[in-house]
Short mmCIF file of C-alpha atoms and ligand atoms in Angstrom, two decimals:
data_model
loop_
_atom_site.label_atom_id
_atom_site.label_comp_id
_atom_site.label_asym_id
_atom_site.label_seq_id
_atom_site.Cartn_x
_atom_site.Cartn_y
_atom_site.Cartn_z
CA MET A 21 111.35 144.93 -219.72
CA LYS A 22 110.14 142.00 -217.68
CA ILE A 23 107.06 142.72 -215.54
CA LYS A 24 107.71 141.89 -211.95
CA GLN A 25 105.20 140.10 -209.76
CA ASN A 26 104.13 141.95 -206.63
CA TYR A 27 104.46 140.29 -203.28
CA TYR A 28 103.38 141.35 -199.83
CA ILE A 29 105.02 139.93 -196.72
CA GLU A 30 103.74 139.83 -193.16
CA THR A 31 106.05 138.75 -190.35
CA TYR A 32 105.18 137.10 -187.02
CA GLY A 33 107.25 136.27 -183.98
CA CYS A 34 110.70 137.23 -182.88
CA GLN A 35 113.42 139.45 -184.31
CA MET A 36 115.02 136.39 -185.96
CA ASN A 37 111.92 136.17 -188.14
CA VAL A 38 112.04 139.88 -188.96
CA SER A 39 115.62 139.33 -190.01
CA ASP A 40 114.65 136.27 -192.08
CA SER A 41 112.01 138.38 -193.83
CA GLU A 42 114.76 140.84 -194.79
CA LEU A 43 116.66 137.92 -196.27
CA ILE A 44 113.56 136.76 -198.19
CA ILE A 45 113.02 140.31 -199.50
CA SER A 46 116.61 140.37 -200.74
CA VAL A 47 116.16 137.01 -202.52
CA LEU A 48 112.90 138.03 -204.21
CA ASP A 49 113.88 141.62 -205.08
CA ASN A 50 116.98 140.29 -206.85
CA ASP A 51 114.71 138.13 -209.02
CA ASP A 52 111.41 138.85 -210.82
CA TYR A 53 109.52 140.06 -207.77
CA GLU A 54 108.76 143.42 -206.21
CA LYS A 55 107.66 144.07 -202.64
CA VAL A 56 104.47 146.11 -202.15
CA GLU A 57 103.30 147.73 -198.95
CA SER A 58 99.59 147.13 -199.53
CA ILE A 59 98.13 143.63 -199.53
CA ASP A 60 95.53 144.87 -202.07
CA ASN A 61 98.23 145.12 -204.76
CA ALA A 62 99.78 141.72 -204.15
CA ASP A 63 99.99 138.78 -206.56
CA ILE A 64 101.63 136.74 -203.84
CA ILE A 65 100.94 136.97 -200.10
CA LEU A 66 103.64 135.62 -197.79
CA PHE A 67 103.24 134.95 -194.09
CA ASN A 68 106.55 134.45 -192.31
CA THR A 69 105.45 132.58 -189.23
CA CYS A 70 106.39 131.66 -185.67
CA SER A 71 105.70 128.41 -183.80
CA VAL A 72 107.03 129.28 -180.37
CA ARG A 73 103.53 129.61 -178.90
CA GLU A 74 100.24 128.15 -180.02
CA HIS A 75 98.66 131.59 -180.03
CA ALA A 76 101.13 132.79 -182.70
CA GLU A 77 100.11 129.91 -185.00
CA GLN A 78 96.41 130.54 -184.44
CA ARG A 79 96.86 134.19 -185.40
CA VAL A 80 98.41 133.24 -188.73
CA LEU A 81 95.62 130.77 -189.51
CA GLY A 82 93.13 133.53 -188.71
CA ARG A 83 94.95 135.91 -191.06
CA VAL A 84 94.99 133.37 -193.89
CA SER A 85 91.30 132.71 -193.44
CA ASN A 86 90.63 136.48 -193.57
CA GLU A 87 92.61 136.91 -196.77
CA ARG A 88 91.65 133.85 -198.83
CA HIS A 89 88.52 135.61 -200.20
CA ARG A 90 90.94 137.64 -202.35
CA LYS A 91 91.46 134.56 -204.51
CA ILE A 92 87.90 134.93 -205.83
CA GLN A 93 88.57 138.50 -207.02
CA LYS A 94 92.09 137.72 -208.18
CA PRO A 95 92.41 134.19 -209.60
CA GLY A 96 96.08 133.28 -209.64
CA LEU A 97 96.77 134.97 -206.31
CA LYS A 98 99.06 132.75 -204.25
CA ILE A 99 99.25 132.52 -200.47
CA GLY A 100 102.38 131.04 -198.92
CA ILE A 101 103.44 130.14 -195.41
CA LEU A 102 107.13 130.50 -194.59
CA GLY A 103 109.22 129.91 -191.49
CA CYS A 104 108.76 127.82 -188.38
CA MET A 105 105.06 127.02 -188.80
CA ALA A 106 105.64 125.92 -192.39
CA GLN A 107 108.48 123.71 -191.18
CA ARG A 108 106.28 122.19 -188.47
CA LEU A 109 102.96 121.80 -190.28
CA GLY A 110 103.77 122.40 -193.96
CA GLU A 111 102.17 119.41 -195.73
CA ARG A 112 99.19 119.46 -193.38
CA LEU A 113 98.56 123.15 -194.08
CA ILE A 114 98.50 122.62 -197.83
CA ASN A 115 96.34 119.50 -197.70
CA GLU A 116 93.68 120.97 -195.42
CA ASP A 117 92.16 123.36 -197.96
CA LEU A 118 92.90 126.46 -195.93
CA GLY A 119 93.72 128.50 -199.02
CA ILE A 120 97.48 128.00 -198.59
CA ASP A 121 99.28 127.27 -201.88
CA PHE A 122 102.79 126.61 -200.67
CA ALA A 123 104.90 126.18 -197.55
CA ILE A 124 108.61 126.95 -197.41
CA GLY A 125 110.85 125.90 -194.54
CA VAL A 126 113.57 127.97 -192.92
CA ASP A 127 116.43 126.54 -194.99
CA GLN A 128 114.82 126.96 -198.44
CA TYR A 129 114.45 130.72 -198.84
CA HIS A 130 117.20 130.93 -201.49
CA ALA A 131 115.01 128.70 -203.70
CA LEU A 132 111.87 130.80 -203.26
CA PRO A 133 111.84 132.34 -206.81
CA GLN A 134 112.20 128.90 -208.36
CA ILE A 135 109.55 127.43 -206.07
CA LEU A 136 107.13 130.22 -207.03
CA LYS A 137 107.77 129.71 -210.74
CA GLU A 138 107.37 125.94 -210.57
CA ASP A 139 104.31 125.99 -208.29
CA CYS A 140 105.85 123.51 -205.86
CA GLY A 141 103.58 122.87 -202.89
CA ALA A 142 106.12 122.44 -200.12
CA GLU A 143 109.88 122.73 -199.73
CA LEU A 144 110.69 121.82 -196.19
CA ASN A 145 114.01 120.00 -196.25
CA PHE A 146 116.45 120.95 -193.55
CA ASP A 147 119.92 121.88 -194.68
CA PHE A 148 122.05 121.94 -191.56
CA ASN A 149 124.78 123.88 -193.36
CA GLN A 150 122.50 126.60 -194.68
CA VAL A 151 123.68 130.09 -193.68
CA TYR A 152 122.57 131.81 -196.91
CA GLU A 153 126.15 132.59 -197.76
CA GLY A 154 126.50 135.51 -200.15
CA ILE A 155 122.92 136.74 -199.63
CA ILE A 156 122.86 140.08 -197.84
CA PRO A 157 119.44 140.88 -196.30
CA LYS A 158 117.68 144.10 -197.26
CA HIS A 159 117.28 145.93 -194.00
CA GLN A 160 113.80 147.38 -193.62
CA GLY A 161 114.35 149.42 -190.47
CA GLU A 162 115.42 153.05 -190.67
CA HIS A 163 117.72 153.38 -187.70
CA CYS A 164 118.42 149.99 -186.15
CA ALA A 165 119.84 147.00 -188.02
CA PHE A 166 119.44 143.41 -186.88
CA ILE A 167 122.16 141.20 -188.29
CA THR A 168 121.93 137.44 -188.07
CA ILE A 169 125.26 135.87 -187.15
CA MET A 170 124.14 132.30 -186.53
CA ARG A 171 121.11 130.10 -187.18
CA GLY A 172 119.53 127.18 -185.34
CA CYS A 173 120.06 125.84 -181.86
CA ASN A 174 121.60 122.70 -180.30
CA ASN A 175 120.20 123.09 -176.83
CA PHE A 176 116.84 121.32 -176.94
CA CYS A 177 115.34 123.00 -173.89
CA SER A 178 112.45 120.69 -173.12
CA TYR A 179 109.71 123.26 -173.82
CA CYS A 180 111.15 124.77 -176.97
CA ILE A 181 110.19 124.05 -180.56
CA VAL A 182 113.08 126.05 -182.07
CA PRO A 183 115.66 123.25 -182.57
CA HIS A 184 112.88 121.12 -184.11
CA VAL A 185 111.92 123.75 -186.68
CA ARG A 186 115.16 125.67 -187.21
CA GLY A 187 117.69 122.87 -187.04
CA ARG A 188 121.19 122.78 -185.57
CA GLU A 189 123.56 125.67 -184.90
CA ARG A 190 125.62 127.03 -187.77
CA SER A 191 127.43 130.34 -187.99
CA ARG A 192 127.58 132.86 -190.77
CA PRO A 193 130.98 133.68 -192.30
CA TYR A 194 132.52 136.95 -191.15
CA SER A 195 132.79 138.15 -194.76
CA ASP A 196 128.96 138.17 -195.02
CA ILE A 197 128.45 139.71 -191.58
CA LYS A 198 130.92 142.42 -192.61
CA LYS A 199 129.01 143.21 -195.83
CA ASP A 200 125.79 143.28 -193.87
CA ILE A 201 127.20 145.79 -191.37
CA GLU A 202 128.65 147.90 -194.21
CA ASP A 203 125.17 148.07 -195.79
CA ALA A 204 123.58 149.06 -192.49
CA LEU A 205 126.13 151.82 -191.89
CA LYS A 206 125.69 153.14 -195.44
CA SER A 207 121.99 153.54 -194.58
CA ASN A 208 122.93 155.45 -191.43
CA MET A 209 121.82 152.76 -189.04
CA LEU A 210 123.84 153.50 -185.96
CA ASP A 211 122.40 150.80 -183.69
CA ILE A 212 123.47 147.29 -184.71
CA THR A 213 122.18 144.16 -183.00
CA LEU A 214 123.84 140.82 -183.69
CA LEU A 215 121.22 138.10 -183.72
CA GLY A 216 121.08 134.39 -183.12
CA GLN A 217 119.18 131.84 -181.07
CA ASN A 218 122.30 131.54 -178.96
CA VAL A 219 124.90 134.10 -180.08
CA ASN A 220 127.37 132.96 -177.41
CA SER A 221 127.99 129.77 -179.33
CA TYR A 222 128.89 131.59 -182.57
CA LEU A 223 131.84 129.78 -184.13
CA PHE A 224 133.05 130.24 -187.67
CA GLU A 225 136.36 128.61 -188.50
CA ASP A 226 138.34 129.50 -185.39
CA LYS A 227 136.44 132.69 -184.57
CA ALA A 228 134.28 132.47 -181.43
CA PHE A 229 131.82 135.14 -180.29
CA PRO A 230 134.18 137.33 -178.19
CA THR A 231 136.66 137.37 -181.09
CA LEU A 232 133.88 138.29 -183.50
CA LEU A 233 132.90 141.24 -181.30
CA LYS A 234 136.50 142.47 -181.11
CA GLN A 235 136.86 142.13 -184.89
CA ILE A 236 133.68 144.14 -185.53
CA GLU A 237 134.83 146.85 -183.15
CA LYS A 238 138.17 147.04 -184.96
CA ASP A 239 136.70 147.05 -188.48
CA PHE A 240 133.80 149.41 -187.82
CA PRO A 241 134.77 152.25 -185.49
CA ASP A 242 131.71 154.20 -186.76
CA ILE A 243 129.16 151.93 -185.08
CA GLU A 244 127.62 153.96 -182.28
CA ARG A 245 125.88 151.09 -180.55
CA LEU A 246 126.50 147.38 -180.74
CA ARG A 247 124.18 144.86 -179.08
CA PHE A 248 123.53 141.14 -179.22
CA ILE A 249 120.62 138.79 -178.51
CA THR A 250 120.04 136.08 -177.30
CA SER A 251 122.51 134.70 -174.81
CA HIS A 252 122.25 131.33 -173.14
CA PRO A 253 123.59 131.58 -169.55
CA LYS A 254 125.52 128.31 -169.86
CA ASP A 255 127.60 129.72 -172.74
CA LEU A 256 128.25 133.19 -171.37
CA SER A 257 132.01 133.02 -170.88
CA ASP A 258 134.34 135.10 -168.71
CA GLU A 259 136.06 136.14 -171.93
CA LEU A 260 132.79 137.61 -173.22
CA ILE A 261 132.21 139.48 -169.95
CA GLU A 262 135.74 140.88 -170.26
CA VAL A 263 135.03 142.07 -173.82
CA MET A 264 131.82 143.72 -172.60
CA ALA A 265 133.69 145.49 -169.81
CA GLU A 266 136.39 146.81 -172.14
CA SER A 267 134.28 147.82 -175.12
CA SER A 268 133.03 151.36 -175.60
CA MET A 269 130.84 150.27 -178.50
CA LEU A 270 128.89 147.47 -176.80
CA CYS A 271 125.81 148.75 -175.01
CA ASN A 272 125.37 148.29 -171.29
CA HIS A 273 122.50 145.86 -171.66
CA ILE A 274 122.19 142.11 -171.83
CA HIS A 275 119.18 139.89 -172.37
CA LEU A 276 119.77 136.75 -170.36
CA PRO A 277 116.81 134.36 -170.19
CA MET A 278 116.47 132.86 -166.70
CA GLN A 279 113.12 131.05 -167.32
CA SER A 280 112.74 129.90 -163.70
CA GLY A 281 114.26 130.57 -160.28
CA ASN A 282 113.89 126.96 -159.13
CA ASN A 283 116.56 124.31 -159.73
CA GLU A 284 114.18 121.38 -160.17
CA VAL A 285 112.17 123.28 -162.75
CA LEU A 286 115.34 124.44 -164.52
CA SER A 287 116.51 120.85 -164.67
CA ARG A 288 113.20 119.65 -166.14
CA MET A 289 113.47 122.51 -168.63
CA SER A 290 116.92 121.07 -169.59
CA ARG A 291 118.47 124.49 -169.17
CA SER A 292 121.89 123.14 -168.04
CA TYR A 293 122.38 125.68 -165.25
CA SER A 294 121.20 126.03 -161.69
CA PHE A 295 119.84 129.20 -160.15
CA ASP A 296 123.21 129.63 -158.36
CA ASP A 297 125.02 129.41 -161.71
CA TYR A 298 122.71 132.09 -163.06
CA MET A 299 123.30 134.35 -160.03
CA LEU A 300 127.05 133.90 -160.41
CA ILE A 301 126.87 135.22 -163.97
CA VAL A 302 124.63 138.12 -162.94
CA ASN A 303 127.12 139.08 -160.23
CA LYS A 304 130.08 138.84 -162.61
CA LEU A 305 128.26 140.97 -165.19
CA ARG A 306 127.32 143.61 -162.62
CA LYS A 307 130.87 143.71 -161.29
CA ALA A 308 132.38 144.05 -164.77
CA VAL A 309 129.80 146.51 -166.13
CA PRO A 310 128.33 148.23 -163.05
CA ASP A 311 125.52 150.08 -164.86
CA ILE A 312 124.46 147.08 -166.98
CA ALA A 313 120.73 146.65 -167.57
CA LEU A 314 119.49 143.11 -167.34
CA THR A 315 116.39 141.80 -169.10
CA THR A 316 115.11 138.24 -169.10
CA ASP A 317 112.49 135.71 -170.22
CA LEU A 318 110.37 133.85 -167.67
CA ILE A 319 107.89 131.00 -167.96
CA ALA A 320 104.89 130.67 -165.62
CA GLY A 321 103.24 127.31 -165.04
CA PHE A 322 105.84 124.97 -166.53
CA PRO A 323 104.64 121.32 -166.20
CA GLY A 324 104.97 120.14 -162.62
CA GLU A 325 105.78 123.61 -161.26
CA SER A 326 104.44 123.68 -157.70
CA GLU A 327 103.28 126.84 -155.98
CA ALA A 328 106.49 126.85 -153.92
CA GLN A 329 108.63 126.51 -157.05
CA PHE A 330 106.72 129.33 -158.69
CA LYS A 331 107.36 131.44 -155.57
CA ASP A 332 111.11 130.74 -156.01
CA THR A 333 110.88 132.49 -159.38
CA LEU A 334 109.09 135.46 -157.82
CA GLN A 335 111.78 135.59 -155.13
CA ALA A 336 114.52 135.45 -157.78
CA MET A 337 112.86 138.32 -159.64
CA SER A 338 112.82 140.42 -156.46
CA ASP A 339 116.43 139.55 -155.64
CA ILE A 340 117.84 140.21 -159.10
CA CYS A 341 115.61 143.20 -159.96
CA PHE A 342 115.58 142.78 -163.74
CA ASP A 343 115.12 146.00 -165.66
CA TYR A 344 112.46 144.21 -167.66
CA ALA A 345 111.15 140.65 -167.97
CA PHE A 346 109.28 139.11 -170.88
CA CYS A 347 106.86 136.86 -169.02
CA PHE A 348 105.01 134.01 -170.75
CA LYS A 349 102.70 131.30 -169.62
CA TYR A 350 103.90 127.85 -170.61
CA SER A 351 102.57 126.87 -174.03
CA PRO A 352 102.80 123.12 -174.81
CA ARG A 353 104.34 122.49 -178.24
CA GLU A 354 103.71 119.17 -179.92
CA GLY A 355 106.96 117.28 -180.44
CA THR A 356 108.82 118.83 -177.50
CA GLU A 357 109.71 116.81 -174.42
CA ALA A 358 107.79 118.98 -171.94
CA ALA A 359 104.54 118.64 -173.91
CA SER A 360 104.50 114.96 -172.93
CA TYR A 361 105.18 115.57 -169.22
CA GLU A 362 102.24 114.25 -167.25
CA ASN A 363 101.75 116.90 -164.61
CA GLN A 364 100.68 119.85 -166.79
CA VAL A 365 99.59 122.92 -164.83
CA LYS A 366 95.98 123.80 -165.65
CA GLU A 367 95.44 126.77 -167.96
CA PRO A 368 93.64 129.04 -165.40
CA GLU A 369 96.48 128.44 -162.94
CA ARG A 370 99.13 129.21 -165.57
CA LEU A 371 97.29 132.43 -166.28
CA ARG A 372 97.06 133.36 -162.62
CA ARG A 373 100.79 132.81 -162.14
CA LEU A 374 101.54 134.78 -165.27
CA GLN A 375 99.52 137.72 -164.03
CA GLU A 376 101.26 137.62 -160.66
CA MET A 377 104.63 137.58 -162.40
CA ILE A 378 103.73 140.49 -164.68
CA GLU A 379 102.42 142.53 -161.76
CA LEU A 380 105.60 141.97 -159.72
CA GLN A 381 107.84 142.84 -162.67
CA ARG A 382 105.81 145.97 -163.35
CA LYS A 383 106.57 147.19 -159.82
CA ILE A 384 110.26 146.29 -160.09
CA THR A 385 110.58 148.02 -163.47
CA LEU A 386 108.77 151.11 -162.20
CA ASP A 387 111.11 151.34 -159.19
CA LYS A 388 114.17 150.92 -161.42
CA TYR A 389 112.95 153.51 -163.90
CA LYS A 390 111.97 155.99 -161.16
CA ALA A 391 115.46 155.60 -159.69
CA MET A 392 116.77 157.09 -162.92
CA ILE A 393 114.99 160.42 -162.42
CA GLY A 394 117.60 163.19 -162.42
CA LYS A 395 120.14 161.12 -164.37
CA GLU A 396 121.36 161.80 -167.90
CA VAL A 397 120.75 159.32 -170.69
CA GLU A 398 121.92 159.15 -174.29
CA VAL A 399 118.91 158.69 -176.58
CA TYR A 400 119.10 157.50 -180.17
CA VAL A 401 115.96 159.14 -181.58
CA GLU A 402 114.11 156.71 -183.83
CA GLY A 403 110.80 158.47 -184.53
CA PHE A 404 107.89 160.45 -183.18
CA SER A 405 106.33 159.39 -179.92
CA LYS A 406 103.15 157.36 -180.42
CA LYS A 407 101.15 159.87 -178.38
CA SER A 408 102.31 163.25 -179.70
CA LYS A 409 103.96 164.73 -182.77
CA LYS A 410 105.65 167.27 -180.52
CA LYS A 411 107.63 164.52 -178.86
CA VAL A 412 110.17 162.05 -180.19
CA SER A 413 111.15 158.67 -178.86
CA GLY A 414 114.09 156.35 -178.98
CA LYS A 415 116.17 154.02 -176.85
CA SER A 416 118.84 154.66 -174.28
CA ARG A 417 122.08 152.68 -174.48
CA ASP A 418 120.70 150.34 -171.82
CA PHE A 419 117.62 149.57 -173.92
CA LYS A 420 115.01 151.71 -172.24
CA ILE A 421 112.38 153.56 -174.23
CA CYS A 422 112.76 157.31 -173.78
CA VAL A 423 110.33 160.05 -174.78
CA LEU A 424 111.44 163.69 -175.06
CA THR A 425 110.43 166.97 -176.66
CA GLY A 426 111.75 167.15 -180.21
CA SER A 427 110.95 167.49 -183.88
CA ALA A 428 111.44 165.69 -187.18
CA SER A 429 114.99 167.03 -187.49
CA ASP A 430 116.01 165.15 -184.33
CA ILE A 431 115.05 161.77 -185.77
CA GLY A 432 118.17 159.75 -186.50
CA SER A 433 120.34 161.74 -184.12
CA ILE A 434 121.77 160.92 -180.74
CA MET A 435 120.75 163.33 -177.99
CA ARG A 436 121.66 163.69 -174.37
CA ALA A 437 118.65 164.12 -172.13
CA LYS A 438 117.76 164.29 -168.48
CA VAL A 439 115.20 161.89 -167.03
CA ILE A 440 112.41 163.88 -165.37
CA ASP A 441 109.80 161.17 -164.83
CA ALA A 442 109.18 157.49 -165.48
CA THR A 443 106.45 154.92 -166.03
CA ALA A 444 106.89 151.14 -165.90
CA GLY A 445 108.01 151.14 -169.53
CA THR A 446 109.22 154.61 -170.46
CA LEU A 447 111.66 157.23 -169.28
CA ILE A 448 110.25 160.74 -169.73
CA CYS A 449 113.17 163.03 -170.55
CA GLU A 450 113.95 166.62 -171.41
S1 SF4 B 505 118.42 127.89 -176.13
FE1 SF4 B 505 116.61 126.69 -175.53
S2 SF4 B 505 114.94 128.23 -175.51
FE2 SF4 B 505 116.63 129.11 -176.71
S3 SF4 B 505 116.17 128.54 -178.82
FE3 SF4 B 505 117.55 126.96 -178.02
S4 SF4 B 505 116.16 125.37 -177.28
FE4 SF4 B 505 114.92 127.22 -177.53
#
């Protein structure tokens, strides 16, 4: 019997990266490699990285520097960088004597076993048709499955590194998505999220996103919860809103990045919609799905953002009342258009605006969550609560974290519960 080499994988960044790691695990496990949970037992250490913010890249470099001492105790140990950071900095990372042996870009994961065997330093070529056809990721979650339906992005928002490191949009064939969902359901994962940088522009042969959703609903009546992320407002069609209104499987939640509430800033971000366009979609969504929860992404301190323009975003937040907002301070990314804009907002000011944004959203979220006291929610129990083994936690259909009294036997089940209290991030239920 052939002895397999042990590898350990650490993942950074968004859910797309988590999903890519599941793909990498599938590729390696089907070859001469075996995943281990402890870095101490690894012959190969893989870091699947993110480049969206500078901080994420710095963290990975810190991790590599912490782990390279292992090469002294274990000659032959290899450290590899995968994903967006490899794509962006690959050759540089290998040449700088950081302890990194190889760098593999986002379109080369299928070749990973070969690359490891041949000791290639870097494989970074883009393949704009790469959808990893026929490779079904090995889902690592226990209850929720994240299924990639498309890769890449064509939008080139001026601040975003993604199209530069992940290439253009391409969609996965339905036959593969179907196998992926079948696998997830066999493992009793009842909550399925369809993933892509911009799922609304899914297009395979003549199947667009709303058709894909209808097909999934028809083929898999056993899915309890179906979700999708991320949606670009400019591509959110009336047809999709109609599908959301009619479906009993799709959850009443949408993540719709707004980024800014000011038209000039949105235009310099190259977002292709105005604040009025965004509001129009919000109103349509709320009319079609009255109890829909709305979450968003926001950027504080985009280059040239004046105090008044920043206040427009705060006003928009108060007007729309998002259930939750992922707030970030602008992080300049080399190679993007916005990084070369002249009027960069100074770091302390970006931070101040970010804090103001977070504080406002915290109040809005708390009010929204408190307004749910007395209501019933359906909770898919995913595990024990972090604070107590006498409590379990999970998510409601509208993507809120719920904590309730329960035991190990409740994990994996769907329970109805009444909201009795709330914090700015959790519904306390019974
Ligand atoms: S839509 Fe814009 S922000 Fe989203 S991945 Fe594409 S370029 Fe980046």
